XYZ file of C-alpha atoms in Angstrom:
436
model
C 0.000 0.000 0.000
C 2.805 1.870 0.871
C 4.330 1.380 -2.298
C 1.062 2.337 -4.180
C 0.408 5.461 -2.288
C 3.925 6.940 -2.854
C 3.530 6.321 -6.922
C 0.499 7.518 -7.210
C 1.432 10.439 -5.343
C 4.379 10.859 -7.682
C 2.630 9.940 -10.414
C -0.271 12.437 -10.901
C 2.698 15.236 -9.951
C 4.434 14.750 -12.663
C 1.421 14.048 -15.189
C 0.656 17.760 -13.779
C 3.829 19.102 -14.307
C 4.218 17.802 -18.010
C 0.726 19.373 -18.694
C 1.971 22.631 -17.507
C 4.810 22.771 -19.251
C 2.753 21.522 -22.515
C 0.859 24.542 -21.983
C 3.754 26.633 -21.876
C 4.561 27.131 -18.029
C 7.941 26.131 -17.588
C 8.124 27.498 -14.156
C 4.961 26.003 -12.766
C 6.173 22.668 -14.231
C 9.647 22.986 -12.268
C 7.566 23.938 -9.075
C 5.427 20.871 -9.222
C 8.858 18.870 -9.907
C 10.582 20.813 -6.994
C 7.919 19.199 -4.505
C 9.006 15.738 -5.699
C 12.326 16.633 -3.184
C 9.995 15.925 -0.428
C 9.704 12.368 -1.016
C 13.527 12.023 0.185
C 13.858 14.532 2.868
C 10.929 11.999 4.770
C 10.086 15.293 6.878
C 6.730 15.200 8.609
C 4.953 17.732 7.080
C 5.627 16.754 3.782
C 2.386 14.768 3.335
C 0.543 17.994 4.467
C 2.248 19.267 1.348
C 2.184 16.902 -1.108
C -1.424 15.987 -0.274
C -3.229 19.097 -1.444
C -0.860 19.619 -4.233
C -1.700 16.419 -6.028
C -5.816 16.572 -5.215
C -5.566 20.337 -6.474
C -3.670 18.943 -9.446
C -6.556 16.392 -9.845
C -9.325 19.155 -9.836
C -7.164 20.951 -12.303
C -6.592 17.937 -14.469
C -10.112 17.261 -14.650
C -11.034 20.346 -15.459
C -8.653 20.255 -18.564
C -10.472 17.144 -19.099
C -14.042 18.549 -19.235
C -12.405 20.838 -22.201
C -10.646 18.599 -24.079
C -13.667 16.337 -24.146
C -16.052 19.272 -25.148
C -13.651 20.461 -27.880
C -14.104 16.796 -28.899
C -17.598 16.422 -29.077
C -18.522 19.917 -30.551
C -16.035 18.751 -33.455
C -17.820 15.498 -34.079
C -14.275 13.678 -32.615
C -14.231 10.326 -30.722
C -13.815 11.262 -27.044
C -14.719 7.924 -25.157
C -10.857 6.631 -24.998
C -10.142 10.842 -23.988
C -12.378 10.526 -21.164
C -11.359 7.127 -19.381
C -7.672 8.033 -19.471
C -8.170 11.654 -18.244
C -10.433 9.451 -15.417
C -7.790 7.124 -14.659
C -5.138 10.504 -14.474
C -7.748 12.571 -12.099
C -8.026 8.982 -10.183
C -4.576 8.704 -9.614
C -4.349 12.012 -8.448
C -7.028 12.200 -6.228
C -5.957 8.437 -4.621
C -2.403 9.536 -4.308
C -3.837 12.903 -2.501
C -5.813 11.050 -0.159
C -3.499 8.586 0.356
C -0.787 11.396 1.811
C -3.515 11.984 4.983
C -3.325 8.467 5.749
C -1.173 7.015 8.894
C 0.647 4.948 6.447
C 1.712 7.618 5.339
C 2.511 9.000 8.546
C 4.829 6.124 8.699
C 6.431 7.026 5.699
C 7.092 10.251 6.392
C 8.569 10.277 9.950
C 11.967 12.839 9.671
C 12.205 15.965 11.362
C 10.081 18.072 14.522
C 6.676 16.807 15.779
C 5.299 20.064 14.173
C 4.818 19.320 10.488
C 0.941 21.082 10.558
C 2.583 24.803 10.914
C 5.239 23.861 9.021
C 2.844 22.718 5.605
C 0.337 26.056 6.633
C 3.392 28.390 6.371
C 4.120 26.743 3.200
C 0.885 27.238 1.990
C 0.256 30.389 3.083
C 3.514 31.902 1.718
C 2.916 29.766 -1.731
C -1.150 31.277 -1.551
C -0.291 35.127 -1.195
C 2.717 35.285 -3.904
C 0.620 33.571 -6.247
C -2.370 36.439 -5.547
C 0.286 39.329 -5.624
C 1.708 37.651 -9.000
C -1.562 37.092 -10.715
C -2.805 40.733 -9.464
C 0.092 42.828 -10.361
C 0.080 44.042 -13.354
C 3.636 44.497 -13.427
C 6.541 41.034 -12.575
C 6.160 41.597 -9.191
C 8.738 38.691 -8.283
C 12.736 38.654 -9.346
C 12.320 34.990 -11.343
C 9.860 36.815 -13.836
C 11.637 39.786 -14.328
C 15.516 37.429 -15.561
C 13.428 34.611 -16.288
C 9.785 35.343 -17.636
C 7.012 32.889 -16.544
C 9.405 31.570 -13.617
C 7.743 33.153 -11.100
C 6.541 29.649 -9.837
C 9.620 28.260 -8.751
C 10.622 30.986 -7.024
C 6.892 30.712 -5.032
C 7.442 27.267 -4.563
C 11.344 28.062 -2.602
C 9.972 30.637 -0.649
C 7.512 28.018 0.583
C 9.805 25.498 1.470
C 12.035 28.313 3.356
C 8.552 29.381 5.194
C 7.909 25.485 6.279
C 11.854 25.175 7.091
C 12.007 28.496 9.696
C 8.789 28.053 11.469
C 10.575 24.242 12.041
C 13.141 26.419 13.452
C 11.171 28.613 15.312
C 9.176 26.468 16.879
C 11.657 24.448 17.639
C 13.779 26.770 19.592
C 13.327 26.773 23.487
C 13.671 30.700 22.671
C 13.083 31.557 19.136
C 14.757 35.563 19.799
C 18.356 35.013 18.058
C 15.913 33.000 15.198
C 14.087 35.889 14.407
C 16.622 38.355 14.811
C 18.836 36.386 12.220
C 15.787 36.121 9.600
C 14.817 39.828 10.405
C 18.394 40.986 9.303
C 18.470 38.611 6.401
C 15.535 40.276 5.614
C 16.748 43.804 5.876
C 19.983 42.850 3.583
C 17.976 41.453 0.965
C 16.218 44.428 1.213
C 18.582 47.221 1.259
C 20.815 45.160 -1.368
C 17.931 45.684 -3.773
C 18.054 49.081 -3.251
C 21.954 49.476 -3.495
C 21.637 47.014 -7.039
C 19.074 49.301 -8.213
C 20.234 52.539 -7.390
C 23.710 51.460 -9.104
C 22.265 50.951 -12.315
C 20.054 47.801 -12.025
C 16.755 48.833 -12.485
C 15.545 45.313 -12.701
C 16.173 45.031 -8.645
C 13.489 48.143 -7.942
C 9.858 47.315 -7.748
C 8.714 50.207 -10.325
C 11.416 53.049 -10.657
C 9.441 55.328 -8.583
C 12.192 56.116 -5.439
C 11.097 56.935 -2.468
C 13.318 56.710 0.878
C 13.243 53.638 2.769
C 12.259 55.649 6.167
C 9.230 54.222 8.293
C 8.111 57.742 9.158
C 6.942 57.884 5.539
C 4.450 55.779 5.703
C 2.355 58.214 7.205
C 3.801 61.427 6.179
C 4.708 60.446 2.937
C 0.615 60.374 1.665
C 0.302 63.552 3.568
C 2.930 65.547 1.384
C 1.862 64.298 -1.810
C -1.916 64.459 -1.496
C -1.989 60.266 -2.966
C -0.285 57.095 -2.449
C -2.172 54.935 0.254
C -0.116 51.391 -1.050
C 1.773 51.275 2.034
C -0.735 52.861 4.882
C -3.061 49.933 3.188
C -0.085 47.527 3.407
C 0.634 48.456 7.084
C -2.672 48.495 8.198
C -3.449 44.906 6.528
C -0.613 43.740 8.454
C -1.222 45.292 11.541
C -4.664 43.524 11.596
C -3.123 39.816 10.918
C 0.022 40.117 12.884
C -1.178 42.851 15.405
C 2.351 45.653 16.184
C 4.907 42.380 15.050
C 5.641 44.139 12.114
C 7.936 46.383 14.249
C 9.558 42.958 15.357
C 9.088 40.987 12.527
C 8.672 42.716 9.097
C 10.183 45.961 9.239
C 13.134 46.935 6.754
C 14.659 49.602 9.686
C 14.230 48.352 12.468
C 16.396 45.037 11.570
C 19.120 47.757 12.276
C 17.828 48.713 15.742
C 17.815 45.319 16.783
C 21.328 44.640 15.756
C 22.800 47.927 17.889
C 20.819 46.984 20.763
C 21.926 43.537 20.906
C 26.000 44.382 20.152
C 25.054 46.819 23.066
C 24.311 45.122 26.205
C 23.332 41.148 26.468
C 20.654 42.275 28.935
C 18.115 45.809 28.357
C 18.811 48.461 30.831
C 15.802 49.607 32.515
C 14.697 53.103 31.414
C 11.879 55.567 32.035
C 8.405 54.404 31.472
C 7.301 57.413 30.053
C 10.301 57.057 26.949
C 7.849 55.065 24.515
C 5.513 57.776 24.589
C 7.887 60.294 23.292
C 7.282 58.945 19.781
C 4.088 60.820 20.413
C 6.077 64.083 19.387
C 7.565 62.502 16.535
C 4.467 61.424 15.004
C 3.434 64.947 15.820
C 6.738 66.502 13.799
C 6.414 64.442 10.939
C 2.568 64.708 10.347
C 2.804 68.641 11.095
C 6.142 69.114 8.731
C 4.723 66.808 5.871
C 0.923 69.006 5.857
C 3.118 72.305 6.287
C 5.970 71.254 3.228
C 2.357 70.768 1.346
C 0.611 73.385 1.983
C 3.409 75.892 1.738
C 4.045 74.802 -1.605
C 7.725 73.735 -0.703
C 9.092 71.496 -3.636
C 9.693 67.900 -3.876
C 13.492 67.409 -3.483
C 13.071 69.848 -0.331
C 10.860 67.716 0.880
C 13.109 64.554 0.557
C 15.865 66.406 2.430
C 14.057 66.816 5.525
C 12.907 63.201 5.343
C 16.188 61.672 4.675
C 17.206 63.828 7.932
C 14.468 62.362 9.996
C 15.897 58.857 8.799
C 19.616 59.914 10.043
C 18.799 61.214 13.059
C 16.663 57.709 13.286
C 19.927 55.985 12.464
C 21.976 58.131 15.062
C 19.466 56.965 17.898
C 20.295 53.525 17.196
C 24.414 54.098 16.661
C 24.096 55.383 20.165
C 21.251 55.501 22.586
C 20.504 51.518 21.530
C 24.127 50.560 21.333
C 24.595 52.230 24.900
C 21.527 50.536 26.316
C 21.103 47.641 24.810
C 16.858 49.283 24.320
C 15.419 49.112 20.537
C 15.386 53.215 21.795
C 14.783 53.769 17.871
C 11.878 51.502 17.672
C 10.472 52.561 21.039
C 11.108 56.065 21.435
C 11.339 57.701 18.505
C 9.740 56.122 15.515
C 5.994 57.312 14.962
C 5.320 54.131 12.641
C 6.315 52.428 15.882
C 3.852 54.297 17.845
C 0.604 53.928 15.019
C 1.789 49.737 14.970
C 1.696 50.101 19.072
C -1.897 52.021 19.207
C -3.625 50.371 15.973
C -2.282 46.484 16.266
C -5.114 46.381 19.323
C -7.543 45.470 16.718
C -5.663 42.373 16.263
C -6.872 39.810 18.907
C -2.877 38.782 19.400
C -1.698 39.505 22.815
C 1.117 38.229 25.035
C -0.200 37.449 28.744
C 0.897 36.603 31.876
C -0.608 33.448 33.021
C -1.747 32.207 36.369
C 1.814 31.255 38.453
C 3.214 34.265 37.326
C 5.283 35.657 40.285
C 6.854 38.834 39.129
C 10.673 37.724 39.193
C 11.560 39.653 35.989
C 13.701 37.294 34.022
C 10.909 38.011 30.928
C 12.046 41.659 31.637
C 15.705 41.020 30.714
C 15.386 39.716 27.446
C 12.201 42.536 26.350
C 14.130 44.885 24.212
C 10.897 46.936 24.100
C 10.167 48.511 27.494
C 7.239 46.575 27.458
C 7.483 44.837 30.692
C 8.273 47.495 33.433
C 7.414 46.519 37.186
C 4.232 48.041 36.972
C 3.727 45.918 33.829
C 4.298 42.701 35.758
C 1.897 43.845 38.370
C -0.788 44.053 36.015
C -0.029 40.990 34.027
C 0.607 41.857 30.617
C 3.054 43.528 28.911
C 2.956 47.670 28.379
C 2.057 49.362 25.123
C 5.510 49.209 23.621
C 5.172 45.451 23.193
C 5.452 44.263 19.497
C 4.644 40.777 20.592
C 8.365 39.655 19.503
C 8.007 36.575 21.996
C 11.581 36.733 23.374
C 10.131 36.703 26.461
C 7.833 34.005 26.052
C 11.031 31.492 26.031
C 12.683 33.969 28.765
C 10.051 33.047 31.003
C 11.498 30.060 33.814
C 7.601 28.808 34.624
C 6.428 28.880 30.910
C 3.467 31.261 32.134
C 4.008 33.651 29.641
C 2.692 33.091 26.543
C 0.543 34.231 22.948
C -2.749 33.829 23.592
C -5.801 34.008 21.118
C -9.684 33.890 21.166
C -10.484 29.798 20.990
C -6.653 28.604 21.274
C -4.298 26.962 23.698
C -1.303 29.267 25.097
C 0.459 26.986 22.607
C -1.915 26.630 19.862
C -1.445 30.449 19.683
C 2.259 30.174 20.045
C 2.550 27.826 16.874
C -0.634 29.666 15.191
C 1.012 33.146 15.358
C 4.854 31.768 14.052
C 3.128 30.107 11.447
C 1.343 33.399 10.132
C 4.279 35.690 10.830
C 6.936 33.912 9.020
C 4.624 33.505 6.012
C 4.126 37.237 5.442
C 8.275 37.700 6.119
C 8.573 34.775 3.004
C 6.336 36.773 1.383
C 7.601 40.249 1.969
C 11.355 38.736 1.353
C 10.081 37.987 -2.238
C 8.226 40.912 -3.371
C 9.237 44.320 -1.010
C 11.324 46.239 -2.691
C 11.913 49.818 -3.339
């Protein structure tokens, strides 16, 4: 049985990819082939994968089918041996696809961590949203397409496999902080690479040509001054409502930089002032008044860029110093305004990071927040302050395993694996199409 489950598995993949690539789609073809790796690595989640892959190729397949036998018929064609091999093709599929949910397939595929679920969803997710933004765009959103037209697949299907690879790693981390730090500054270098590539002469590396200045701040005052533009306050926000404020510890391009100087600083945060996250309440102030003021005084575009580019180095001076010094994302917490909207806003997301009962205030969660979100006062009340980006570095900080994610209808844990799952597919996805 086994033996049949794994062919037929293999089987209707491959019948899949050669129809793709018989109707011209090299790249999806080499995706489909690419998943045929997870038959050797054995890991867990592959059947999870390879599953719904072969019974979507099945519902694909047969609707070729239905065409090729309607063609057939309207043309006065035989189409009875057409229709019982195109059967026996969607059969195989859809045998093989059931066949992966099976526990003898479960014994089959028995490598790697015991949690292969939010390892296939990340893959999925990642593989779902890159395929929307690629069929939306009008534009070749992704880098495969633009040296390699039409092999925008493969490059879907690697970004999936790296989302089910680092949630592995997350979750499997008793504290997942130096995890996402690394993939936050791998993001960031991919990121600001692009941008170096394109401003030395490689267009191909910029998402349209249009340049604007990779400062946060913008965001919001960047609409303001110009009157248009609402991509990225309609990007933030959408991410701010799946992912609640972890963009600010997750999926922003800056603040990779903050976390580096803060962490080459001190091993463990120095306890400031309460008050010092609500200071970015006079930056947001500054850079909504000077954006509406630039505007309505008329002042000129490359003015305008001036005093935003100084807002970013003063931005970048905070971090060179004040985070260095004190090992606090003071950049992040104290003087970005994007920082402060993500803070206030990412409420409507139903994420949180609680306290649970056993909780006895000894602080070691407080040594590894980077945030300021978990003063005394904090601990009294049980959950972390408004700075809190819901990183989770304290989550694995935490001696009693009483701090946790939590979410309406899940398990401390559920949440935990829920939440990793969702944020490392939108960093898979942002590390293949943001760009400048």
């Amino acid at each position: 049985m086994n033996i049949l489950g794994t062919t037929a598995l293999a089987l209707g993949l491959c019948v899949f990819a050669a129809h793709a690539l018989r109707l011209g789609e090299a790249g999806l073809c080499a995706a489909v082939l690419s998943l045929l790796g997870l038959f050797f690595s054995r890991r867990r989640f592959a059947p999870y994968v390879l599953g719904p892959a072969t019974l979507l190729a099945g519902l694909l397949l047969a609707g070729a089918a239905r065409d090729f036998i309607g063609f057939r018929v309207a043309a006065g064609l035989p189409w009875l041996r057409l229709a019982a091999i195109m059967a026996g093709v969607v059969a195989v599929c859809l045998g093989g696809g059931l066949w992966a949910f099976s526990r003898r397939a479960a014994g089959v595929f028995s490598r790697g961590g015991d949690k292969p679920v939010p390892q296939a969803a990340a893959f999925w997710l990642t593989v779902g949203l890159l395929g929307l933004a690629r069929s939306k765009v009008a534009f070749p959103i992704l880098l495969a397409d633009r040296f390699f037209p039409g092999w925008g697949w493969l490059e879907i299907a690697l970004l999936g496999f790296y989302a089910a690879w680092l949630v592995g790693r997350m979750l499997a981390a008793p504290r997942w902080g130096m995890v996402r730090s690394r993939y936050w500054a791998a993001f960031s270098l991919v990121f600001f690479a692009q941008l170096g590539l394109g401003l030395a002469g490689a267009t191909v590396f910029l998402m349209t040509g249009a340049l604007h200045l990779p400062v946060p701040a913008l965001i919001v005052a960047g609409p303001l001054y110009r009157g248009e533009g609402l991509f990225m306050p309609i990007l933030y926000l959408s991410t701010l409502l799946l992912v609640g404020p972890g963009w600010c510890s997750h999926l922003c391009y800056i603040g990779a930089a903050d976390d580096a100087c803060a962490r080459l600083g001190r091993k463990v945060p120095r306890r400031l002032g309460r008050s010092l996250p609500y200071w970015r309440a006079g930056t947001l102030a500054l850079a909504v008044g000077l954006a509406l003021g630039l505007r309505l005084a008329g002042v000129g575009t490359e003015a305008a860029v001036w005093w935003a580019a100084l807002f970013g180095l003063v931005g970048l001076g905070v971090m060179a110093t004040a985070s260095r010094k004190t090992g606090v994302m003071v950049h992040c917490t104290a003087y970005c305004p994007i920082g402060l909207v993500g803070n206030v806003l990412g409420r409507l997301s139903p994420w949180r990071v609680r306290m649970g009962a056993g909780c006895d205030a000894c602080g070691r969660c407080a040594t590894a927040c980077r945030y300021l979100a978990l003063t005394p006062r904090d601990l009294a009340k049980g959950r972390p302050g408004l700075s809190c980006t819901l990183c989770g570095d304290c989550v694995g900080a935490c001696g009693k395993g009483v701090m946790g994610y939590r979410f309406p209808g899940l398990s401390p844990e559920a949440a935990r694996m829920a939440y990793a799952t969702l944020v490392v597919a939108l960093h898979a996805v942002f590390l293949g199409v943001a760009r400048i």
